[in-house]
PDB file of N, CA and C in Angstrom:
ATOM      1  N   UNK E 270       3.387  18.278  30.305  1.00  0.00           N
ATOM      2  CA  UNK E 270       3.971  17.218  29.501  1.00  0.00           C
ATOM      3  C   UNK E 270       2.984  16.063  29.309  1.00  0.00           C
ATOM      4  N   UNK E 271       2.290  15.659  30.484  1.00  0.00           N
ATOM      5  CA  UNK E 271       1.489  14.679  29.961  1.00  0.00           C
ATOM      6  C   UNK E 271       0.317  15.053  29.178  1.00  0.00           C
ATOM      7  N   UNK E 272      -0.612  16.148  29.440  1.00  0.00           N
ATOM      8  CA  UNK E 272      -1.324  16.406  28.367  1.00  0.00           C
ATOM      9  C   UNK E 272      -1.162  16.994  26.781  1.00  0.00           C
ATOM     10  N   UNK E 273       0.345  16.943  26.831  1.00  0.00           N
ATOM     11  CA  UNK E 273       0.929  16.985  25.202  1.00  0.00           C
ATOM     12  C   UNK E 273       0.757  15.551  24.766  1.00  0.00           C
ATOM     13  N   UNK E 274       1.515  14.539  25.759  1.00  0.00           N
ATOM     14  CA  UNK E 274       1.690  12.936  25.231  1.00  0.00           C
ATOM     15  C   UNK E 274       0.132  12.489  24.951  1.00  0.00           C
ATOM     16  N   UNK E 275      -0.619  13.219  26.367  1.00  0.00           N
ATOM     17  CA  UNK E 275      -2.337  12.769  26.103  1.00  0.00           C
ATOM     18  C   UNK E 275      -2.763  13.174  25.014  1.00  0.00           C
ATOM     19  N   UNK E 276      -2.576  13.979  24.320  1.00  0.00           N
ATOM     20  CA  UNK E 276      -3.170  14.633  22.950  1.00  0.00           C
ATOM     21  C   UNK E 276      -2.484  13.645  21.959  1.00  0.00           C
ATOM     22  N   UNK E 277      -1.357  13.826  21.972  1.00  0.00           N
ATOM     23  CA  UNK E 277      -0.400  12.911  20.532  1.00  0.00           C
ATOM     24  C   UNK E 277      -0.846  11.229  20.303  1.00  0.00           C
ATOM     25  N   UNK E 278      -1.082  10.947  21.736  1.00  0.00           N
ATOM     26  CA  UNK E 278      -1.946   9.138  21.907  1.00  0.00           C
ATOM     27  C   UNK E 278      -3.197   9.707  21.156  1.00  0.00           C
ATOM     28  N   UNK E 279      -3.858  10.417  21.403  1.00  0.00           N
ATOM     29  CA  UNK E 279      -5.287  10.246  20.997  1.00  0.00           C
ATOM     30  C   UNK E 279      -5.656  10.901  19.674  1.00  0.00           C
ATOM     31  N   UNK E 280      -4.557  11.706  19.282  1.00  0.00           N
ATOM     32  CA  UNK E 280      -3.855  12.006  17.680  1.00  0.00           C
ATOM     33  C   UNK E 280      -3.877  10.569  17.121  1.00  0.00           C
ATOM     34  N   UNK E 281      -3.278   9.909  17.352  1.00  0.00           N
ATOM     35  CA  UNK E 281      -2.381   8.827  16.505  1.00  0.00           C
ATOM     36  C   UNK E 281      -3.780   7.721  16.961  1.00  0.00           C
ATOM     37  N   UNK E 282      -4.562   7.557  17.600  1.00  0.00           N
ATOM     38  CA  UNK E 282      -5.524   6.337  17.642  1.00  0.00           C
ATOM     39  C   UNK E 282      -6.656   7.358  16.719  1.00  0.00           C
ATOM     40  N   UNK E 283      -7.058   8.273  16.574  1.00  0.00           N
ATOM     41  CA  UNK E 283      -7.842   8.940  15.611  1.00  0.00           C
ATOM     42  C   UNK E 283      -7.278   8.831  14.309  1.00  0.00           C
ATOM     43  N   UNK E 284      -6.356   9.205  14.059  1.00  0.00           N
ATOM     44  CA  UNK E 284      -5.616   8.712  12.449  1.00  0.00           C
ATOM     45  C   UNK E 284      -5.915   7.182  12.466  1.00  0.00           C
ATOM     46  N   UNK E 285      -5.344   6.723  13.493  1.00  0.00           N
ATOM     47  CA  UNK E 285      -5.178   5.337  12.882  1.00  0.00           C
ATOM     48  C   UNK E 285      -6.740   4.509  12.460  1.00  0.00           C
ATOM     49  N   UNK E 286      -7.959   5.179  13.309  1.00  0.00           N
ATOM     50  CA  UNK E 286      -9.042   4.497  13.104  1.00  0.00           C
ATOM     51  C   UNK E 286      -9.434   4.871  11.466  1.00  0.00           C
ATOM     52  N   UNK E 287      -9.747   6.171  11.429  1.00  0.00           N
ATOM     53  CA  UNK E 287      -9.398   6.748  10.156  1.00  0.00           C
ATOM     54  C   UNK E 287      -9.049   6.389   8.900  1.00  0.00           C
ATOM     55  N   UNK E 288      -7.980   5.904   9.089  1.00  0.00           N
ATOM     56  CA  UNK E 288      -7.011   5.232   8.236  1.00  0.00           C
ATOM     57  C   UNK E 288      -7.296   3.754   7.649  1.00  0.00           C
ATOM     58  N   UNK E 289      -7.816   2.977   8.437  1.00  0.00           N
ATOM     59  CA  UNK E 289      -8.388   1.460   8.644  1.00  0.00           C
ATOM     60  C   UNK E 289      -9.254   1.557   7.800  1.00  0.00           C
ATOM     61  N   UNK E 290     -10.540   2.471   8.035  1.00  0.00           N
ATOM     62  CA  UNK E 290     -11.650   2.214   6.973  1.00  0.00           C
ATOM     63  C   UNK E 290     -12.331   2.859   5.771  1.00  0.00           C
ATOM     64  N   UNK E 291     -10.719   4.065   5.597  1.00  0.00           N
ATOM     65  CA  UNK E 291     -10.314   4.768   4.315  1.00  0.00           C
ATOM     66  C   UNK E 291      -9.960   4.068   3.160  1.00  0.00           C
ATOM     67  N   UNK E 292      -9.075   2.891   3.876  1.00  0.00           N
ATOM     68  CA  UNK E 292      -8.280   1.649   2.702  1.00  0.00           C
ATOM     69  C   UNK E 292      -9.042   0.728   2.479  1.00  0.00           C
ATOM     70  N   UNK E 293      -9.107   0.825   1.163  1.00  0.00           N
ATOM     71  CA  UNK E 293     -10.083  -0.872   1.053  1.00  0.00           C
ATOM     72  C   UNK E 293      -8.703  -1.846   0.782  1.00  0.00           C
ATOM     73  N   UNK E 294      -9.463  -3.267   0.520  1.00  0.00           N
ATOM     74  CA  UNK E 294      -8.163  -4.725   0.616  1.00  0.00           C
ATOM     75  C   UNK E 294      -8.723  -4.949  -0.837  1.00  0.00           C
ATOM     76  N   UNK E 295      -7.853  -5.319  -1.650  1.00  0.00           N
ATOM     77  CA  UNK E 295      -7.992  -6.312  -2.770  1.00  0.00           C
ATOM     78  C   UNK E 295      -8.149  -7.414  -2.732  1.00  0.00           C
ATOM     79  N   UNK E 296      -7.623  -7.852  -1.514  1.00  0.00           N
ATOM     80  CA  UNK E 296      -7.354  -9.233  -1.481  1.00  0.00           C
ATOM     81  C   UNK E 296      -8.899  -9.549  -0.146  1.00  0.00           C
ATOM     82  N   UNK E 297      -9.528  -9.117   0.003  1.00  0.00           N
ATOM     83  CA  UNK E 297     -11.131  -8.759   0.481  1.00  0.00           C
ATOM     84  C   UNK E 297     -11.865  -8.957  -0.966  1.00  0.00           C
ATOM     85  N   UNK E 298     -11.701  -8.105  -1.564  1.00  0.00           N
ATOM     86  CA  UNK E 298     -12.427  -7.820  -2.841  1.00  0.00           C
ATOM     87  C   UNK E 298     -12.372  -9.324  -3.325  1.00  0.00           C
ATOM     88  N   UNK E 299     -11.409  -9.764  -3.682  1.00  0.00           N
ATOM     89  CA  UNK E 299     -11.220 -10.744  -3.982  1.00  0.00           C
ATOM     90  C   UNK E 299     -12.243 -12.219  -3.821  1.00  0.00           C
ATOM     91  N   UNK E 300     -12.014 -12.007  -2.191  1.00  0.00           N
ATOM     92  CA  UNK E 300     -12.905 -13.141  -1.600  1.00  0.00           C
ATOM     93  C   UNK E 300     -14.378 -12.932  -1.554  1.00  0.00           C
ATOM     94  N   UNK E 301     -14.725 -11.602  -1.489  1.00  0.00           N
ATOM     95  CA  UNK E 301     -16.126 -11.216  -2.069  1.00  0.00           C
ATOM     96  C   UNK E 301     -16.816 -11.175  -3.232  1.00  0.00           C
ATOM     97  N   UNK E 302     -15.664 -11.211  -4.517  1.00  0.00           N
ATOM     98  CA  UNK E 302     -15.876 -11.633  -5.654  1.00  0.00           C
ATOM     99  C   UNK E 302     -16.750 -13.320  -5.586  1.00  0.00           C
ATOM    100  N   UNK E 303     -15.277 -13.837  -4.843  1.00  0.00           N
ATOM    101  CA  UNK E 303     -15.513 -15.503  -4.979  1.00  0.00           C
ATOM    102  C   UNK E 303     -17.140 -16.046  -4.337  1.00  0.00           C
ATOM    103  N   UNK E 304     -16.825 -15.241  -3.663  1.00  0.00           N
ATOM    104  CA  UNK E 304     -18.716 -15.715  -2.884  1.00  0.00           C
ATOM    105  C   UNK E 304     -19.429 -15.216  -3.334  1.00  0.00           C
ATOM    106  N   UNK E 305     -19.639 -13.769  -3.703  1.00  0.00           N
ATOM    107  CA  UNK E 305     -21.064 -13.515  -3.934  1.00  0.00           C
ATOM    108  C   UNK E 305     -21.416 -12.807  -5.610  1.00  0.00           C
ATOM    109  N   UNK E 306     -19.880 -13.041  -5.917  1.00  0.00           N
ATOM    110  CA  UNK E 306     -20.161 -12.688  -7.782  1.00  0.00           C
ATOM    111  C   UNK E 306     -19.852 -14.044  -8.813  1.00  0.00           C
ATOM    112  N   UNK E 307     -18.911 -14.889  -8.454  1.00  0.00           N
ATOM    113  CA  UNK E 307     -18.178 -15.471  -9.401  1.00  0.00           C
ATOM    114  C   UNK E 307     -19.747 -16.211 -10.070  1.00  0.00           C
ATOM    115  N   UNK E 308     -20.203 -16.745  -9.396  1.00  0.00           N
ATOM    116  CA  UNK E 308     -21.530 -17.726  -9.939  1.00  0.00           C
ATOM    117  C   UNK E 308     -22.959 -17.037 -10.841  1.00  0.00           C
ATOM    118  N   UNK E 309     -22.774 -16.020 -10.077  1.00  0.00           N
ATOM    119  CA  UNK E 309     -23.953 -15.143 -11.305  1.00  0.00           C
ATOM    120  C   UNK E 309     -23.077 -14.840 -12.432  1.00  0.00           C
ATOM    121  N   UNK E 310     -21.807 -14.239 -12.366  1.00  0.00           N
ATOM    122  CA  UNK E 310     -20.961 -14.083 -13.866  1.00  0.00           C
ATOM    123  C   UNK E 310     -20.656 -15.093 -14.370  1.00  0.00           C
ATOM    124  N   UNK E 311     -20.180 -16.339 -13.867  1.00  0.00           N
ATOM    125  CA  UNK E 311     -19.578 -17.267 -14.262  1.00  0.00           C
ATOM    126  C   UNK E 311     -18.136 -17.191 -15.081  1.00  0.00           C
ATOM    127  N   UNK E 312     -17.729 -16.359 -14.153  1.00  0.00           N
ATOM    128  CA  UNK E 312     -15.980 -16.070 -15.005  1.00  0.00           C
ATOM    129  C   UNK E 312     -15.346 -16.210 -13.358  1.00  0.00           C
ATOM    130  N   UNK E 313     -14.135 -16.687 -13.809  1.00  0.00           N
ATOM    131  CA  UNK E 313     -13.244 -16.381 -12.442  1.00  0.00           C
ATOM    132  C   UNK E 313     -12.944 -15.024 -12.117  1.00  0.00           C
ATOM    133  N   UNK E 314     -12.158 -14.658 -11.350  1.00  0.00           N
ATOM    134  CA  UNK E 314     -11.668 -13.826 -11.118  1.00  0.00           C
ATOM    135  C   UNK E 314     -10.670 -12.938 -11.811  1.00  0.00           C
ATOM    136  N   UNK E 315      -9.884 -13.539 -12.855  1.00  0.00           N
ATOM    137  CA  UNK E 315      -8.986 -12.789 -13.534  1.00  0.00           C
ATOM    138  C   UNK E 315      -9.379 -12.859 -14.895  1.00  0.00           C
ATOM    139  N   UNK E 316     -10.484 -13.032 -15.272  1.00  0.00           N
ATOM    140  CA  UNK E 316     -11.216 -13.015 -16.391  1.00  0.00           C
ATOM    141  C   UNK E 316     -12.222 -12.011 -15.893  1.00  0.00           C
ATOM    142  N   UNK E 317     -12.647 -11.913 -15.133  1.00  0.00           N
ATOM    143  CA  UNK E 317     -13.595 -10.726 -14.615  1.00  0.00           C
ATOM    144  C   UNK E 317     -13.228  -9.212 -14.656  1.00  0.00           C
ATOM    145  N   UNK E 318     -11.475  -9.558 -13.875  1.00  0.00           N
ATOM    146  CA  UNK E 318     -11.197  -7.906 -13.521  1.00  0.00           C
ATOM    147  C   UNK E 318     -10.529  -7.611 -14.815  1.00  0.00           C
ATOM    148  N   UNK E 319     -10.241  -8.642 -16.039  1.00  0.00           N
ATOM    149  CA  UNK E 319      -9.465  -8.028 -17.003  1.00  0.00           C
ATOM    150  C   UNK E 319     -10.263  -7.656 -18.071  1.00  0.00           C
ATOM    151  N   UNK E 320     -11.616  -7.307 -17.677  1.00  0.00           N
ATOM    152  CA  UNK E 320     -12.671  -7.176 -18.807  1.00  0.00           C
ATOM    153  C   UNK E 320     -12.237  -5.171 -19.077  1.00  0.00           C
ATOM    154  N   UNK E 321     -11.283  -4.611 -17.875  1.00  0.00           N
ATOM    155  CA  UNK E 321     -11.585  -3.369 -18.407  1.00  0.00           C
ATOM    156  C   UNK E 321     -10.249  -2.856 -17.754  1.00  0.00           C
ATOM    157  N   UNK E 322      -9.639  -1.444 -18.225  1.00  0.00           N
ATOM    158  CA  UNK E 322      -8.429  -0.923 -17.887  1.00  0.00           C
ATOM    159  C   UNK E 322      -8.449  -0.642 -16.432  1.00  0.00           C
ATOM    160  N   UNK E 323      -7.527  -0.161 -15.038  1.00  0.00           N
ATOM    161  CA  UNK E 323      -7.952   0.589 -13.919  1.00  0.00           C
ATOM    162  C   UNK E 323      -8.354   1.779 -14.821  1.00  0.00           C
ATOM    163  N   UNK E 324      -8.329   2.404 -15.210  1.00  0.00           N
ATOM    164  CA  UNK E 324      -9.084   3.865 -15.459  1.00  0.00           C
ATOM    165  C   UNK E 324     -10.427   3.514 -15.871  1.00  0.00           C
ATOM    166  N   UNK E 325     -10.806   2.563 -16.587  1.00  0.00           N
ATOM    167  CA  UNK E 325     -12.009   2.298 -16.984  1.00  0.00           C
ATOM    168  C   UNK E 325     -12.701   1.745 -15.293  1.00  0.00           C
ATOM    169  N   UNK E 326     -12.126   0.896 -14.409  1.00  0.00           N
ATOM    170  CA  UNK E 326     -12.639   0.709 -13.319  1.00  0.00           C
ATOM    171  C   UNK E 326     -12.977   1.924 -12.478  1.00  0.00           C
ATOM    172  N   UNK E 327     -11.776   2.662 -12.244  1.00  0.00           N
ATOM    173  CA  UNK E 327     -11.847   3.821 -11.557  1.00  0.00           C
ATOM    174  C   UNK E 327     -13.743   4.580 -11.587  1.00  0.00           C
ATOM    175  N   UNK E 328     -13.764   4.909 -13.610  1.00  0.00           N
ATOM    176  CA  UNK E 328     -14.817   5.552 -13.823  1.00  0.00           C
ATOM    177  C   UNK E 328     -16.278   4.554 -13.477  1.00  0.00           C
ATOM    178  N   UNK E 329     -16.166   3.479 -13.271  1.00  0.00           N
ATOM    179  CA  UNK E 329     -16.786   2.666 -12.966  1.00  0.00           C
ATOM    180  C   UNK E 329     -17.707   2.428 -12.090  1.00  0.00           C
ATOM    181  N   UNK E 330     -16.941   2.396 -11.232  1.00  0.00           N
ATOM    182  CA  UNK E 330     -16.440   2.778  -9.477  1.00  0.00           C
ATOM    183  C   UNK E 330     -16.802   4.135  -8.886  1.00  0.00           C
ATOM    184  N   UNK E 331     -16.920   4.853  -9.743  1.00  0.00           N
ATOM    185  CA  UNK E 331     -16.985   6.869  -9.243  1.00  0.00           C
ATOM    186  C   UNK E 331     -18.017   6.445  -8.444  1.00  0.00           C
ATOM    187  N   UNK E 332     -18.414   7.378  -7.381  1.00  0.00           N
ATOM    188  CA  UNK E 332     -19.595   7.631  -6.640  1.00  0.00           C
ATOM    189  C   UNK E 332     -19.691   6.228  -5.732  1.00  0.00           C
ATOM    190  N   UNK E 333     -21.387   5.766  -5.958  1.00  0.00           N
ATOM    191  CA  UNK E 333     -21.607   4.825  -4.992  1.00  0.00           C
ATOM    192  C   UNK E 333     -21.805   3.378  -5.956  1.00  0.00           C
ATOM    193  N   UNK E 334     -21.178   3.183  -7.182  1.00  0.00           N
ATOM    194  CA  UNK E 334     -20.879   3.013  -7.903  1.00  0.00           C
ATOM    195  C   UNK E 334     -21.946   2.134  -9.564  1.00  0.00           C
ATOM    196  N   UNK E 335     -22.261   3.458  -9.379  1.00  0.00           N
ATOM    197  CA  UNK E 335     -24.048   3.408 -10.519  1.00  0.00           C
ATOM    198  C   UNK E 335     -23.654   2.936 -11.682  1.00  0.00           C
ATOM    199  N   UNK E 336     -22.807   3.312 -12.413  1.00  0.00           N
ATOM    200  CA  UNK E 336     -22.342   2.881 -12.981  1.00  0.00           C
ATOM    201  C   UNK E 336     -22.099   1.011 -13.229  1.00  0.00           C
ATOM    202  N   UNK E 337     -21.480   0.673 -12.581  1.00  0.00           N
ATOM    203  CA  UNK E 337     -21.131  -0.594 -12.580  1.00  0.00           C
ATOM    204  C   UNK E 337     -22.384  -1.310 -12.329  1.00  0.00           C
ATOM    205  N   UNK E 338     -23.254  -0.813 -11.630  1.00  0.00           N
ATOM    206  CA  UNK E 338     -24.416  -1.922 -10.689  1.00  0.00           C
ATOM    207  C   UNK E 338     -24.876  -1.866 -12.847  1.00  0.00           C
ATOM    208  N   UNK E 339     -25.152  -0.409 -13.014  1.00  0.00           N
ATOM    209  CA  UNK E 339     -25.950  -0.854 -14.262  1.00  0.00           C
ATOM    210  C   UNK E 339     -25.340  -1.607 -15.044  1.00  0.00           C
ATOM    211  N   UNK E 340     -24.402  -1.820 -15.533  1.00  0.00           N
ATOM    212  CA  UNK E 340     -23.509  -2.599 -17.127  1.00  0.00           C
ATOM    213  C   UNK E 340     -23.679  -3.833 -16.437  1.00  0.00           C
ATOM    214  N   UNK E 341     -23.133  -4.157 -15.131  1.00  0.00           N
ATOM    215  CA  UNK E 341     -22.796  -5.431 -14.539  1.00  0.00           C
ATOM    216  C   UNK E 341     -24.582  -6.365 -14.111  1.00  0.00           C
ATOM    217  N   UNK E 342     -25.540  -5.549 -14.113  1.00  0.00           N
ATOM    218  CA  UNK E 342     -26.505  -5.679 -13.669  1.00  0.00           C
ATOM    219  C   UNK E 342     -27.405  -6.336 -15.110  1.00  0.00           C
ATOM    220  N   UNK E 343     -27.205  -5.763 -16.234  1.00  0.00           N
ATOM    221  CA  UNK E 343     -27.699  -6.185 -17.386  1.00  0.00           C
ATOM    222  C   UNK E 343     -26.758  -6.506 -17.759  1.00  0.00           C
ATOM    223  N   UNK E 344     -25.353  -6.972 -18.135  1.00  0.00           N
ATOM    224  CA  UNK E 344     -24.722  -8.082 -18.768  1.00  0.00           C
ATOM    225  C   UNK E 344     -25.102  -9.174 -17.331  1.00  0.00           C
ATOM    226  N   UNK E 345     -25.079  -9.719 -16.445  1.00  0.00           N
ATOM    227  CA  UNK E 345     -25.318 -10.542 -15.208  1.00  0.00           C
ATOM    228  C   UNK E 345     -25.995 -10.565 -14.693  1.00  0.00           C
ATOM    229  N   UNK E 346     -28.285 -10.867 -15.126  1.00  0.00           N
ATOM    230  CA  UNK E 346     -28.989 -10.790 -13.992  1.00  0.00           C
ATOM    231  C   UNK E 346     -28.867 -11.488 -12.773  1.00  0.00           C
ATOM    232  N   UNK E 347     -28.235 -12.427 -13.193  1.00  0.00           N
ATOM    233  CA  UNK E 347     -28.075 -13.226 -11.737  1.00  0.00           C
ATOM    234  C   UNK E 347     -27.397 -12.435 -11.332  1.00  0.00           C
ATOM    235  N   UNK E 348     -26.678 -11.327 -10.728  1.00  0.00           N
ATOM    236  CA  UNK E 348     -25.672 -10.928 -10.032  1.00  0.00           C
ATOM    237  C   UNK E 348     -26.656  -9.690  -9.404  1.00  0.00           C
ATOM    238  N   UNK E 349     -27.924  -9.074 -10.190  1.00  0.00           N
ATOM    239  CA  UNK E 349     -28.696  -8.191  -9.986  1.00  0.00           C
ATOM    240  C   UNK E 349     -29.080  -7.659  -8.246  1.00  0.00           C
ATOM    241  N   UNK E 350     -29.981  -8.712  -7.983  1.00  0.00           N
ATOM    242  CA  UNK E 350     -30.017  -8.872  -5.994  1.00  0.00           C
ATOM    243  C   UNK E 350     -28.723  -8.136  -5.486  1.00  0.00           C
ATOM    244  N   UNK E 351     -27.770  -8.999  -5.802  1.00  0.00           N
ATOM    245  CA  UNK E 351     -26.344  -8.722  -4.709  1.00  0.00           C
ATOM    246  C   UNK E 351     -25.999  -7.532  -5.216  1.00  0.00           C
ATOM    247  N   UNK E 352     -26.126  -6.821  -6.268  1.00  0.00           N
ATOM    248  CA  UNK E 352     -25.448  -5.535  -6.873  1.00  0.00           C
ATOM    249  C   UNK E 352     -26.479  -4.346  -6.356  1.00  0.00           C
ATOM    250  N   UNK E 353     -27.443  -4.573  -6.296  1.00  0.00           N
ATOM    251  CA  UNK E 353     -28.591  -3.746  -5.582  1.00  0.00           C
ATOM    252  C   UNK E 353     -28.628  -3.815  -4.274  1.00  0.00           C
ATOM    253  N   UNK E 354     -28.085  -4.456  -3.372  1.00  0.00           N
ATOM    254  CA  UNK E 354     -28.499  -4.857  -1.981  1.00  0.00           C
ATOM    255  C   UNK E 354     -27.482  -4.189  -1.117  1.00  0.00           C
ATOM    256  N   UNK E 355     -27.785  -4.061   0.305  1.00  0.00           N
ATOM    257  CA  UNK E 355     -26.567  -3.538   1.069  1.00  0.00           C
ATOM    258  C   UNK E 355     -24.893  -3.854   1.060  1.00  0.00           C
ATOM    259  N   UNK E 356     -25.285  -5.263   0.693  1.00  0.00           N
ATOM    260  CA  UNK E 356     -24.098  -5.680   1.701  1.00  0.00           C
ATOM    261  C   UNK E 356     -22.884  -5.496  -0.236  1.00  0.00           C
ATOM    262  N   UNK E 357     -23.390  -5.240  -1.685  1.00  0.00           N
ATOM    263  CA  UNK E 357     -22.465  -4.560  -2.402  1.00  0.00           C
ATOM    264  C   UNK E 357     -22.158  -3.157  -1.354  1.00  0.00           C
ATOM    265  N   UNK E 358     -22.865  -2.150  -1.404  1.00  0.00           N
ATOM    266  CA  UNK E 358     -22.632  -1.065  -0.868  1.00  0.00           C
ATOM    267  C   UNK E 358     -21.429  -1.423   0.070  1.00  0.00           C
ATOM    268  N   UNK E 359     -21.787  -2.117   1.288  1.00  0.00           N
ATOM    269  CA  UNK E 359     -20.502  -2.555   1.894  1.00  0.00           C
ATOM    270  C   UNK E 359     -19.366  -3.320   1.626  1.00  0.00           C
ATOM    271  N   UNK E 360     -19.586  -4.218   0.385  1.00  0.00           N
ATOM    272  CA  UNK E 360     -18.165  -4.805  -0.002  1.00  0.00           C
ATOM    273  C   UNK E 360     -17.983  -3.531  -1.111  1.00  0.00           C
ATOM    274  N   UNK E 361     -18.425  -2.983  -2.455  1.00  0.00           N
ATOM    275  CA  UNK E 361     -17.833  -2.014  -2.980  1.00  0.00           C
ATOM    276  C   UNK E 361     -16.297  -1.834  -3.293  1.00  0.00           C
ATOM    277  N   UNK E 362     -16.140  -1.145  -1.646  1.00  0.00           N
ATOM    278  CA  UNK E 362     -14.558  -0.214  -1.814  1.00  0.00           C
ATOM    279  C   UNK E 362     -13.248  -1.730  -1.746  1.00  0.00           C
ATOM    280  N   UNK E 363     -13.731  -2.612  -1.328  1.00  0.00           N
ATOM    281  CA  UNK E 363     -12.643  -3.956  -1.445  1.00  0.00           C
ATOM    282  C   UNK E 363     -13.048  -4.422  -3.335  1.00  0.00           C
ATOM    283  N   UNK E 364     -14.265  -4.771  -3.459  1.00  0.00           N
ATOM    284  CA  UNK E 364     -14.498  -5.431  -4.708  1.00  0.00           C
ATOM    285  C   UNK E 364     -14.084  -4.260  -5.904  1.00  0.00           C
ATOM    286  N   UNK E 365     -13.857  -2.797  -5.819  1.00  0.00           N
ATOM    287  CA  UNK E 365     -13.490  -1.741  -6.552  1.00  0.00           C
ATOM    288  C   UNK E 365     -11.790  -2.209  -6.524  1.00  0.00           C
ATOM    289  N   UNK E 366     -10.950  -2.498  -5.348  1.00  0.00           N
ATOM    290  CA  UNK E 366      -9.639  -2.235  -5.322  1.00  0.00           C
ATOM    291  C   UNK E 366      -9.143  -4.332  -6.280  1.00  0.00           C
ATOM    292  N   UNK E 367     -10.138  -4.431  -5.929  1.00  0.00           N
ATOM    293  CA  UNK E 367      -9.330  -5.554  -6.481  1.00  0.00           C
ATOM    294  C   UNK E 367      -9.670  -5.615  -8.193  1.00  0.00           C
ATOM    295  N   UNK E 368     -10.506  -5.347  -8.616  1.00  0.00           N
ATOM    296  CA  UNK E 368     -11.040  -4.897  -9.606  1.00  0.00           C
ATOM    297  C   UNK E 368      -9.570  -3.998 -10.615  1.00  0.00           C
ATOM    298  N   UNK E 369      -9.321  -3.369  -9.678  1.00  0.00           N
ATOM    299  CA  UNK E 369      -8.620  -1.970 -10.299  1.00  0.00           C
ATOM    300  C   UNK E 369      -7.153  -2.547  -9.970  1.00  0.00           C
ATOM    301  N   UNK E 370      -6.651  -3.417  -8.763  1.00  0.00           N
ATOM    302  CA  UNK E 370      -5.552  -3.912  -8.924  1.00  0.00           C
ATOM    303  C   UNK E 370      -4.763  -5.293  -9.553  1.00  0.00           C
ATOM    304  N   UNK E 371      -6.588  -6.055 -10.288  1.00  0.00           N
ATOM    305  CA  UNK E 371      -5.649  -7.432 -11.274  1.00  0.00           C
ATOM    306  C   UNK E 371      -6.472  -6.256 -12.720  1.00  0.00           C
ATOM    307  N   UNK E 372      -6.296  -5.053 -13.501  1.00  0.00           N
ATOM    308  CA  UNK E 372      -7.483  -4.708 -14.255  1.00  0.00           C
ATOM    309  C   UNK E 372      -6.190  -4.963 -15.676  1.00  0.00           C
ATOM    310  N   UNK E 373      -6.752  -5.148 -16.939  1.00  0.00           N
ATOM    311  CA  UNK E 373      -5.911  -5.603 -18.218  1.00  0.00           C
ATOM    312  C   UNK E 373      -4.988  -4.806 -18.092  1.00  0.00           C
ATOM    313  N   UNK E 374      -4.545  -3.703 -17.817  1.00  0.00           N
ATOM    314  CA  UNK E 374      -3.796  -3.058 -18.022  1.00  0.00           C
ATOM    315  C   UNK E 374      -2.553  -2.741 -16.739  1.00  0.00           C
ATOM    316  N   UNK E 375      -2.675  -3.937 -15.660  1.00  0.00           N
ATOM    317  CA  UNK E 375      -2.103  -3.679 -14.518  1.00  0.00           C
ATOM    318  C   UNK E 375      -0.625  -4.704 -14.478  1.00  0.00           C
ATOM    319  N   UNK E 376      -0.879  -5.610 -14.931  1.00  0.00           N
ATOM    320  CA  UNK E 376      -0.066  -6.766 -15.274  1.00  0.00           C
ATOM    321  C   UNK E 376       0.094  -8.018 -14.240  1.00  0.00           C
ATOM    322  N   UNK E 377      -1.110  -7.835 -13.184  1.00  0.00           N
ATOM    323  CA  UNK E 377      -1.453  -8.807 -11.817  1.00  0.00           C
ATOM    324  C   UNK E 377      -2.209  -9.865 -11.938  1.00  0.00           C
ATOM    325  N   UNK E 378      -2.182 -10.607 -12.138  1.00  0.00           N
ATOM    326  CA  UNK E 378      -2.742 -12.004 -12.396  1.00  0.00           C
ATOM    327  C   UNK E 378      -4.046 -12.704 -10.954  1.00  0.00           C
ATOM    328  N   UNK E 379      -5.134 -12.792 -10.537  1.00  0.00           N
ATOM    329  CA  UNK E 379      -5.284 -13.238  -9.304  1.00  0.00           C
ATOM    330  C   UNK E 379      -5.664 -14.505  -9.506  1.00  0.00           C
ATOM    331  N   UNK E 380      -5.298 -15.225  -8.320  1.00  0.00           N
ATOM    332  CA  UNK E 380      -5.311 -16.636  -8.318  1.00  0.00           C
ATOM    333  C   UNK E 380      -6.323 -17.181  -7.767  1.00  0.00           C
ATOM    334  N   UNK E 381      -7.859 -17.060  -8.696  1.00  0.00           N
ATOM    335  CA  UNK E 381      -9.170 -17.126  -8.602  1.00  0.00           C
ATOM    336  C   UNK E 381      -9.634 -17.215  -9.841  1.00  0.00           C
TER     337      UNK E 381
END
């Protein structure tokens, strides 16, 4: 009995780690927008994410997200550095969800 319960604990802390850094935050994305994009684009935030549908983000977004670094990279050199550099790679999957959850076609407004 206890090495059933020992397995099912260490089931459920493996999902759960799993799980944590499967989900990105919008509301991350968000605040990573505000710091390290809003000033090279010079649009807020809900002028930014409503430049395109979620499906148009989605395709955007595919992969490690080549796409976007390029369009966003030549419409925004100032934004160039941060879109090339690690720490996009690591914001990405937050700056993708928020992207895709205020996008023209979503009907979410963000308050940025």
């Amino acid at each position: 009995m206890k090495k059933v319960f020992g397995l099912l604990v260490s089931a459920f802390l493996v999902l759960g780690m799993m799980s944590t850094s499967a989900f990105a935050d919008a509301a991350k994305g968000q605040k990573y927008y505000l710091k390290y994009m809003k000033d090279g684009s010079g649009m807020n935030g809900a002028k930014f994410a409503t430049q395109h549908t979620q499906a148009e983000w989605k395709a955007l977004f595919d992969g490690k997200g080549e796409k976007f670094i390029a369009e966003y990279s030549k419409k925004f050199p100032g934004l160039d550095a941060f879109l090339k550099g690690e720490k996009f790679q690591k914001f990405m999957p937050d700056i993708r969800d928020f992207c895709i959850e205020f996008a023209s076609d979503s009907g979410n407004v963000p308050s940025c």
